Amino acid sequence: MTNKTTSTNTLDVPLILQEDLAKVETIIQERSDSELVDRINQVLLHIFGSGGKRFRPMLTLSAARLLGFEGKTHLNLAAAVEFVHTATLVHDDVVDQSKQRRGKPAANFLWDDKTSVLVGDYLFARSFQLMVSADSLRSLAVLSDASATIAEAEVLQLVNQNNSSITEDAYLTVIKGKTAALFSAATAVGGIVGGGTDKQIKELTEFGNNLGIGFQIMDDLLDYEGFSSDLGKNVGDDFNEGKLTLPVILAIKQADLEEKTFWKRVFEENIIIEGDLDNALAILQTRGIIEEVRTQAFAWSEKAKDCLAELPNNQITTFLRDLADVSVARKS
Amino acid sequence: MTNKTTSTNTLDVPLILQEDLAKVETIIQERSDSELVDRINQVLLHIFGSGGKRFRPMLTLSAARLLGFEGKTHLNLAAAVEFVHTATLVHDDVVDQSKQRRGKPAANFLWDDKTSVLVGDYLFARSFQLMVSADSLRSLAVLSDASATIAEAEVLQLVNQNNSSITEDAYLTVIKGKTAALFSAATAVGGIVGGGTDKQIKELTEFGNNLGIGFQIMDDLLDYEGFSSDLGKNVGDDFNEGKLTLPVILAIKQADLEEKTFWKRVFEENIIIEGDLDNALAILQTRGIIEEVRTQAFAWSEKAKDCLAELPNNQITTFLRDLADVSVARKS
C-alpha cells in the first residue's frame, strides 16, 4: 500500500472527461430549471453555484468511457446521479441543521427548512426524469435501489446517534448505505450504458463501493482533523451532533476510564463544554487513531483499485486509479 | 349539474377493484418494508395503518380495468402512486408543522421532522423501485413528471403564503400542480398499462386532472366548514397557516373595508386572535361563498365525467362517475 498524496489540484483529468463534465454541467443547469417557480431556481443556483467536486457524475462518465462508450446517454445519467446526491445533501442539511455547505451558507439557513425539504423533493423528481430520458430500465433499477438504500442508511444513522456502543460494523453499514451505495450505482450505470458485460459491471460496481467507503471514512476523519476553510463546512459537526464515526468508535474501544467518561458525556449525555473538541482531537492523536483511520481509508482505496485489474487498461483506468488515491488523500 | 350527495360509504366499488385494492395493500406492506431499519417500519405502519382513502391507486386500477386490462402491472403502479402520495403527505406535514393526519398524530409529531424527511425520501425511492418493476418507461415518465410538478407547486404554495393578493388563477396553478398532477398521472398510467390508445389515455388524463381540481377545491372548503372528527385533521389549518385557498380568495374579492382589514390582519400580518376562524366562517356563509366554492367543485366533477363519454361504458365507468360525485360530496 502506497500512501500517495496526489491532491485534487494535481489530478490529471483526461480531456474526454473534461468535455463530458462540461456537458453535464449544462444538463444540470437546463434540467434543474423551473419555469414556474423562481425560488426553486434561486435555491438551485445557490447550491450548484457553490461548486462541489462532481465526484459521482465523474464516476459515471469514467465507467462509460473506460468501456469505449461513444454515445451520449451517460451524460444524462451522470447528471441524474448528481441530482440524487444534491437532493440528499439538501435534506441532510435540514436533518443536521447545518449552517454551512461547500463554503457557503446552507440553503436551509438562507431560506428555510420548508423550502429545502421541497427543493430536495424537486431534485429527486428531476433526477428520475433524467433517468427516464436515458431510456435504460436497468440503470433506473440501480439508481432507485441506491436511493432507497441511502434513505434507509440515513434513518439508521439517525437512530444510532448518541449511542456510544455503536460498533465498527454498524458504522460500516451506515456509510455503505449513505455514501458507497451512490458511488457504486454511479459506476454501475456508467458500465450499463457503456455496454459492459455483467462481469465488468460487477467490477465497476465493486470499485465504486470500495471507493465510496474509503471516501466516507476520510470525510469523517476530516471532520476532526480538517480545517473549515478547506472543507467548506464546519469542523466538529459530527462531534457536536453526537454522530458516532470511525475515529470516535475506535477511540471508545481503546478508552481508559477517564476517556470513557468524556466520550459518554459528549455522545450520550450531549453535554459539550468549551475545549471538548480539542480534547477529543488530542486523544485521537495520542492514541494513534488519526493514523489508524487514515490507514483504513487507504486500504479501501487500494481495494477499489484492485477491482480495475481486469477492466480495459487505458487513460480512463489510470484516471480512476488516481481518483481512488485522491479520494483518501484529499483535504476537503 | 346535479349536486348528488353520494357519500363514500354508499359508493359501490366493483368486486374486481375491491380485489385489486386488497392486492395493492399487500404490495404496499411488502414493498415499504425495511429489512435494515426498524424505525422506518414503525413509522410506515403508523402512516399506512391510519387508513387513507386510497383514492389515487383506485384511479390507476380503474383506468386499467376500464380498458379491459387482465394483467398485474397496474397493481405495482397503483402502489407506486400511493407511495408518491404518501411521501408528499409526510413531507407536507413537516412543511406545515401539522399535528394531525388521518385522525392520528402526524409522524413528524410522534417521531421528529428529521425522521419524516428521511422516511418521505425512502417512500419516494420505493415508489420508483415499484415503477421500475412495472417495466413501463412511459409510465415512469408520467410519474416522474408528476413528482416534479408536485414539488414545484408545493414551493409555489409556500411562496404564495401570506400574500392576500393571490388570484384565483394563481390558486388554480397551485392545486393543479400539487393535487391534480398526481390524480391525472394515476389515471394516465392505468391507461398506459391498460393498453389504451393515445386518445383514451388523453381522456383518462383529463378525467384525473378535472377530478383532482374538484377534489382539492372541496378539500380546501372542508378546511373551513368541515369537522375535525370527520376530516381526521384540524379544521382551520389553512387559516392558521396563512394559506390562501379559494374560499378566502373569493371572500377578499368581495370584501368591504372592514372585512379587507380583517383578512389582511390574518393572512398578511399573521395576527390571529380568538374568534377569528368563526368570524371568517360567518363571512363565508353570509356572502354565499361556501355555496360558490361548492358549485365550482361540482363543475369540475361534471367536467371530469364528461371526459368519460367516449371511453368504454361498463361497470368501471359507472364507478368512476360515482367517484367523481363522491369526491366533491364528501365530508372528509
Short mmCIF file of N, CA and C in Angstrom, two decimals, chain A residues 6 68 78 85 121 147 160 168 184 208 225 266:
data_model
loop_
_atom_site.label_atom_id
_atom_site.label_comp_id
_atom_site.label_asym_id
_atom_site.label_seq_id
_atom_site.Cartn_x
_atom_site.Cartn_y
_atom_site.Cartn_z
N THR A 6 -1.30 12.51 -3.91
CA THR A 6 -1.83 13.27 -5.03
C THR A 6 -2.95 14.19 -4.51
N GLY A 68 -15.18 2.38 -23.61
CA GLY A 68 -15.17 2.82 -25.01
C GLY A 68 -16.50 3.36 -25.51
N ALA A 78 -25.19 10.76 -15.59
CA ALA A 78 -24.24 11.43 -14.69
C ALA A 78 -24.92 12.61 -14.00
N HIS A 85 -27.58 12.98 -5.50
CA HIS A 85 -26.62 13.37 -4.46
C HIS A 85 -27.01 14.73 -3.85
N ASP A 121 -37.04 17.42 -2.79
CA ASP A 121 -38.01 16.55 -3.48
C ASP A 121 -38.01 16.85 -4.99
N SER A 147 -31.20 4.90 -4.20
CA SER A 147 -31.92 5.97 -3.49
C SER A 147 -32.62 5.43 -2.25
N ASN A 160 -28.85 5.66 15.31
CA ASN A 160 -27.59 5.37 16.01
C ASN A 160 -27.02 6.57 16.76
N GLU A 168 -17.95 -0.87 14.95
CA GLU A 168 -17.39 -0.57 13.63
C GLU A 168 -18.28 -1.13 12.52
N SER A 184 -21.31 3.38 -5.99
CA SER A 184 -21.34 2.15 -6.78
C SER A 184 -22.44 2.20 -7.83
N GLY A 208 -16.72 1.20 -7.23
CA GLY A 208 -17.46 2.34 -6.66
C GLY A 208 -17.75 2.14 -5.19
N GLU A 225 -9.91 16.36 11.79
CA GLU A 225 -8.58 16.93 11.62
C GLU A 225 -8.48 17.93 10.45
N VAL A 266 -20.08 13.48 26.15
CA VAL A 266 -20.29 14.19 24.88
C VAL A 266 -21.34 13.48 24.02
#
